[in-house]
């Protein structure tokens, strides 16, 4: 089956993906009285610690405008939180559902997608909280907010590529989890979550542009705060190239390794 037919086949399974993601979301976050509270509380505690530390001592060295630091931090950390949640859960989606591999009619490719969609549900909750904070600080909806859904679409393409890539490799080695965890830890510090790309010399900006999350974070920040269209961002072309490579490798690797999933697990 060609890649094009593979994508069409997965699209036809969209109802299955939606139903599975809703069931997962309900089970994981709404299955207990405090389920959703813990999902929100853990990141909020981390955000509060970062905000207290950097707003007191290092703010002026990290950002280059008068934006309230809490808004700068939230517009950076919320998309990063989606990235880590989607990558971590989609990576383990096959090994955690290996009983489905024996069902020949089931499309295994929907498992990583299901986890990514579920992560987006949580992301929408955090976006709602972000909007409330923006309104509190006097940042009201503008025409630039309309690009946010498009940002989420191009973000999802990156997540799909990473999800198919890591989930297929995880079947054959548990070390993939450890390597991915290290990469995510490094990625947190080298992504402009609580610092501005303008804080580093211009000649090194191309290094930051290689990181696709730098473009995503800047896109959220430009939509809510700076009022800049995403295609005007310097890392747009780099994001397209890197994401295309990741998606292509993810699809081809998943397709090549899929026949060996059942015998390995």
GROMACS .gro file of C-alpha atoms in nm:
model
  265
    1UNK     CA    1   0.000   0.000   0.000
    2UNK     CA    2   0.138   0.344  -0.095
    3UNK     CA    3   0.182   0.624   0.157
    4UNK     CA    4  -0.104   0.814  -0.007
    5UNK     CA    5  -0.340   0.518   0.030
    6UNK     CA    6  -0.220   0.470   0.385
    7UNK     CA    7  -0.315   0.826   0.474
    8UNK     CA    8  -0.653   0.792   0.303
    9UNK     CA    9  -0.717   0.471   0.494
   10UNK     CA   10  -0.639   0.640   0.825
   11UNK     CA   11  -0.863   0.933   0.736
   12UNK     CA   12  -1.152   0.693   0.678
   13UNK     CA   13  -1.094   0.567   1.033
   14UNK     CA   14  -1.151   0.915   1.180
   15UNK     CA   15  -1.467   0.807   1.363
   16UNK     CA   16  -1.274   0.527   1.533
   17UNK     CA   17  -1.001   0.774   1.633
   18UNK     CA   18  -1.252   1.022   1.777
   19UNK     CA   19  -1.437   0.753   1.975
   20UNK     CA   20  -1.114   0.601   2.108
   21UNK     CA   21  -0.971   0.939   2.209
   22UNK     CA   22  -1.290   1.039   2.391
   23UNK     CA   23  -1.292   0.707   2.574
   24UNK     CA   24  -0.925   0.749   2.670
   25UNK     CA   25  -0.981   1.105   2.786
   26UNK     CA   26  -1.281   1.000   2.994
   27UNK     CA   27  -1.098   0.705   3.147
   28UNK     CA   28  -0.771   0.886   3.222
   29UNK     CA   29  -0.898   1.225   3.335
   30UNK     CA   30  -1.264   1.200   3.425
   31UNK     CA   31  -1.261   0.855   3.584
   32UNK     CA   32  -1.197   0.996   3.932
   33UNK     CA   33  -1.308   1.301   4.126
   34UNK     CA   34  -0.966   1.466   4.108
   35UNK     CA   35  -0.855   1.326   3.771
   36UNK     CA   36  -0.878   1.647   3.569
   37UNK     CA   37  -0.763   1.854   3.865
   38UNK     CA   38  -0.430   1.670   3.880
   39UNK     CA   39  -0.380   1.713   3.505
   40UNK     CA   40  -0.408   2.089   3.548
   41UNK     CA   41  -0.246   2.120   3.891
   42UNK     CA   42   0.088   1.956   3.812
   43UNK     CA   43   0.176   2.188   3.522
   44UNK     CA   44   0.043   2.492   3.711
   45UNK     CA   45   0.275   2.418   4.003
   46UNK     CA   46   0.573   2.395   3.767
   47UNK     CA   47   0.468   2.716   3.589
   48UNK     CA   48   0.436   2.893   3.924
   49UNK     CA   49   0.788   2.792   4.030
   50UNK     CA   50   0.942   2.904   3.700
   51UNK     CA   51   0.744   3.229   3.713
   52UNK     CA   52   0.856   3.310   4.068
   53UNK     CA   53   1.222   3.236   3.995
   54UNK     CA   54   1.261   3.412   3.663
   55UNK     CA   55   1.022   3.703   3.718
   56UNK     CA   56   1.226   3.811   4.020
   57UNK     CA   57   1.585   3.770   3.908
   58UNK     CA   58   1.626   3.702   3.537
   59UNK     CA   59   1.328   3.840   3.347
   60UNK     CA   60   1.506   4.139   3.193
   61UNK     CA   61   1.778   3.917   3.052
   62UNK     CA   62   1.538   3.669   2.893
   63UNK     CA   63   1.264   3.864   2.717
   64UNK     CA   64   1.288   4.173   2.504
   65UNK     CA   65   0.961   4.361   2.562
   66UNK     CA   66   0.724   4.475   2.835
   67UNK     CA   67   0.498   4.171   2.813
   68UNK     CA   68   0.402   4.036   3.157
   69UNK     CA   69   0.639   3.746   3.216
   70UNK     CA   70   0.356   3.510   3.312
   71UNK     CA   71   0.205   3.554   2.964
   72UNK     CA   72   0.541   3.501   2.800
   73UNK     CA   73   0.587   3.183   3.003
   74UNK     CA   74   0.236   3.046   2.943
   75UNK     CA   75   0.244   3.101   2.566
   76UNK     CA   76   0.569   2.905   2.559
   77UNK     CA   77   0.500   2.629   2.808
   78UNK     CA   78   0.146   2.535   2.701
   79UNK     CA   79   0.245   2.425   2.346
   80UNK     CA   80   0.552   2.254   2.493
   81UNK     CA   81   0.328   2.065   2.736
   82UNK     CA   82   0.119   1.943   2.442
   83UNK     CA   83   0.435   1.828   2.265
   84UNK     CA   84   0.566   1.629   2.562
   85UNK     CA   85   0.227   1.474   2.642
   86UNK     CA   86   0.160   1.376   2.281
   87UNK     CA   87   0.508   1.234   2.223
   88UNK     CA   88   0.522   1.041   2.550
   89UNK     CA   89   0.178   0.885   2.514
   90UNK     CA   90   0.192   0.812   2.139
   91UNK     CA   91   0.534   0.649   2.180
   92UNK     CA   92   0.383   0.384   2.411
   93UNK     CA   93   0.053   0.354   2.227
   94UNK     CA   94   0.136   0.027   2.050
   95UNK     CA   95   0.307  -0.159   2.335
   96UNK     CA   96   0.025  -0.060   2.570
   97UNK     CA   97  -0.237  -0.191   2.327
   98UNK     CA   98  -0.060  -0.499   2.194
   99UNK     CA   99  -0.379  -0.705   2.233
  100UNK     CA  100  -0.515  -0.516   1.930
  101UNK     CA  101  -0.236  -0.644   1.706
  102UNK     CA  102  -0.407  -0.979   1.669
  103UNK     CA  103  -0.710  -0.808   1.516
  104UNK     CA  104  -0.622  -0.805   1.146
  105UNK     CA  105  -0.902  -0.563   1.061
  106UNK     CA  106  -0.782  -0.301   1.309
  107UNK     CA  107  -0.563  -0.022   1.171
  108UNK     CA  108  -0.264  -0.005   1.406
  109UNK     CA  109  -0.171   0.337   1.271
  110UNK     CA  110  -0.462   0.496   1.456
  111UNK     CA  111  -0.312   0.418   1.798
  112UNK     CA  112  -0.051   0.700   1.797
  113UNK     CA  113  -0.308   0.934   1.642
  114UNK     CA  114  -0.555   0.851   1.918
  115UNK     CA  115  -0.307   0.955   2.186
  116UNK     CA  116  -0.222   1.277   2.003
  117UNK     CA  117  -0.591   1.370   1.972
  118UNK     CA  118  -0.639   1.296   2.341
  119UNK     CA  119  -0.347   1.527   2.424
  120UNK     CA  120  -0.518   1.801   2.221
  121UNK     CA  121  -0.826   1.772   2.444
  122UNK     CA  122  -0.612   1.861   2.745
  123UNK     CA  123  -0.441   2.132   2.539
  124UNK     CA  124  -0.776   2.301   2.477
  125UNK     CA  125  -0.834   2.315   2.853
  126UNK     CA  126  -0.502   2.492   2.903
  127UNK     CA  127  -0.570   2.727   2.612
  128UNK     CA  128  -0.895   2.825   2.781
  129UNK     CA  129  -0.704   2.909   3.099
  130UNK     CA  130  -0.448   3.104   2.896
  131UNK     CA  131  -0.720   3.313   2.734
  132UNK     CA  132  -0.859   3.401   3.076
  133UNK     CA  133  -0.515   3.518   3.189
  134UNK     CA  134  -0.470   3.716   2.866
  135UNK     CA  135  -0.802   3.892   2.917
  136UNK     CA  136  -0.710   3.968   3.277
  137UNK     CA  137  -0.392   4.143   3.157
  138UNK     CA  138  -0.575   4.339   2.889
  139UNK     CA  139  -0.486   4.127   2.584
  140UNK     CA  140  -0.812   4.096   2.393
  141UNK     CA  141  -0.892   3.886   2.083
  142UNK     CA  142  -0.743   4.018   1.759
  143UNK     CA  143  -0.738   3.912   1.395
  144UNK     CA  144  -0.411   3.728   1.465
  145UNK     CA  145  -0.592   3.481   1.688
  146UNK     CA  146  -0.753   3.325   1.380
  147UNK     CA  147  -0.420   3.169   1.283
  148UNK     CA  148  -0.413   2.959   1.600
  149UNK     CA  149  -0.622   2.670   1.454
  150UNK     CA  150  -0.385   2.661   1.156
  151UNK     CA  151  -0.089   2.658   1.393
  152UNK     CA  152  -0.245   2.360   1.569
  153UNK     CA  153  -0.289   2.179   1.237
  154UNK     CA  154   0.073   2.220   1.131
  155UNK     CA  155   0.173   2.132   1.487
  156UNK     CA  156  -0.026   1.807   1.462
  157UNK     CA  157   0.169   1.711   1.147
  158UNK     CA  158   0.492   1.723   1.346
  159UNK     CA  159   0.333   1.523   1.628
  160UNK     CA  160   0.211   1.257   1.383
  161UNK     CA  161   0.559   1.212   1.240
  162UNK     CA  162   0.720   1.186   1.582
  163UNK     CA  163   0.440   0.960   1.708
  164UNK     CA  164   0.470   0.708   1.425
  165UNK     CA  165   0.849   0.718   1.445
  166UNK     CA  166   0.886   0.664   1.820
  167UNK     CA  167   0.595   0.419   1.859
  168UNK     CA  168   0.733   0.188   1.593
  169UNK     CA  169   1.084   0.194   1.743
  170UNK     CA  170   0.951   0.145   2.096
  171UNK     CA  171   0.810  -0.194   1.996
  172UNK     CA  172   1.165  -0.322   1.947
  173UNK     CA  173   1.349  -0.146   2.228
  174UNK     CA  174   1.250  -0.004   2.565
  175UNK     CA  175   1.557   0.220   2.545
  176UNK     CA  176   1.359   0.443   2.309
  177UNK     CA  177   1.166   0.571   2.612
  178UNK     CA  178   1.487   0.670   2.790
  179UNK     CA  179   1.637   0.837   2.484
  180UNK     CA  180   1.313   1.025   2.416
  181UNK     CA  181   1.299   1.141   2.777
  182UNK     CA  182   1.652   1.282   2.753
  183UNK     CA  183   1.572   1.457   2.426
  184UNK     CA  184   1.263   1.613   2.582
  185UNK     CA  185   1.462   1.736   2.881
  186UNK     CA  186   1.719   1.897   2.654
  187UNK     CA  187   1.447   2.033   2.429
  188UNK     CA  188   1.283   2.215   2.719
  189UNK     CA  189   1.591   2.427   2.778
  190UNK     CA  190   1.685   2.492   2.416
  191UNK     CA  191   1.330   2.593   2.317
  192UNK     CA  192   1.228   2.959   2.375
  193UNK     CA  193   0.974   2.872   2.643
  194UNK     CA  194   1.077   3.140   2.891
  195UNK     CA  195   1.341   3.323   2.690
  196UNK     CA  196   1.339   3.519   2.366
  197UNK     CA  197   1.530   3.416   2.057
  198UNK     CA  198   1.651   3.777   2.042
  199UNK     CA  199   1.842   3.714   2.364
  200UNK     CA  200   2.104   3.521   2.165
  201UNK     CA  201   2.329   3.662   1.888
  202UNK     CA  202   2.165   3.674   1.546
  203UNK     CA  203   2.435   3.459   1.386
  204UNK     CA  204   2.316   3.167   1.601
  205UNK     CA  205   1.946   3.202   1.519
  206UNK     CA  206   1.972   2.935   1.250
  207UNK     CA  207   2.055   2.682   1.522
  208UNK     CA  208   1.734   2.770   1.708
  209UNK     CA  209   1.537   2.752   1.381
  210UNK     CA  210   1.637   2.387   1.338
  211UNK     CA  211   1.429   2.310   1.647
  212UNK     CA  212   1.069   2.285   1.517
  213UNK     CA  213   0.929   2.363   1.861
  214UNK     CA  214   1.094   2.705   1.847
  215UNK     CA  215   0.868   2.794   1.554
  216UNK     CA  216   0.557   2.650   1.722
  217UNK     CA  217   0.618   2.837   2.047
  218UNK     CA  218   0.692   3.159   1.863
  219UNK     CA  219   0.376   3.106   1.657
  220UNK     CA  220   0.160   3.086   1.970
  221UNK     CA  221   0.334   3.389   2.115
  222UNK     CA  222   0.294   3.585   1.793
  223UNK     CA  223  -0.076   3.499   1.778
  224UNK     CA  224  -0.162   3.601   2.132
  225UNK     CA  225   0.092   3.873   2.216
  226UNK     CA  226   0.309   4.009   1.935
  227UNK     CA  227   0.046   4.020   1.656
  228UNK     CA  228   0.264   3.867   1.385
  229UNK     CA  229   0.153   3.622   1.116
  230UNK     CA  230   0.322   3.282   1.141
  231UNK     CA  231   0.462   3.294   0.787
  232UNK     CA  232   0.654   3.610   0.880
  233UNK     CA  233   0.853   3.416   1.141
  234UNK     CA  234   1.214   3.342   1.048
  235UNK     CA  235   1.186   2.971   1.128
  236UNK     CA  236   0.888   2.898   0.902
  237UNK     CA  237   1.088   2.745   0.617
  238UNK     CA  238   1.303   2.544   0.857
  239UNK     CA  239   0.991   2.409   1.026
  240UNK     CA  240   0.844   2.293   0.694
  241UNK     CA  241   1.167   2.115   0.600
  242UNK     CA  242   1.224   1.948   0.938
  243UNK     CA  243   0.860   1.847   0.981
  244UNK     CA  244   0.842   1.705   0.628
  245UNK     CA  245   1.150   1.493   0.696
  246UNK     CA  246   1.019   1.374   1.033
  247UNK     CA  247   0.678   1.289   0.888
  248UNK     CA  248   0.824   1.108   0.587
  249UNK     CA  249   1.065   0.904   0.800
  250UNK     CA  250   0.792   0.830   1.054
  251UNK     CA  251   0.548   0.702   0.791
  252UNK     CA  252   0.804   0.490   0.605
  253UNK     CA  253   0.950   0.342   0.924
  254UNK     CA  254   0.608   0.264   1.067
  255UNK     CA  255   0.501   0.101   0.741
  256UNK     CA  256   0.821  -0.105   0.717
  257UNK     CA  257   0.820  -0.226   1.077
  258UNK     CA  258   0.446  -0.280   1.122
  259UNK     CA  259   0.448  -0.643   0.990
  260UNK     CA  260   0.689  -0.733   1.272
  261UNK     CA  261   0.496  -0.575   1.560
  262UNK     CA  262   0.292  -0.881   1.649
  263UNK     CA  263   0.580  -1.130   1.650
  264UNK     CA  264   0.796  -0.893   1.856
  265UNK     CA  265   0.538  -0.822   2.125
   0.00000   0.00000   0.00000
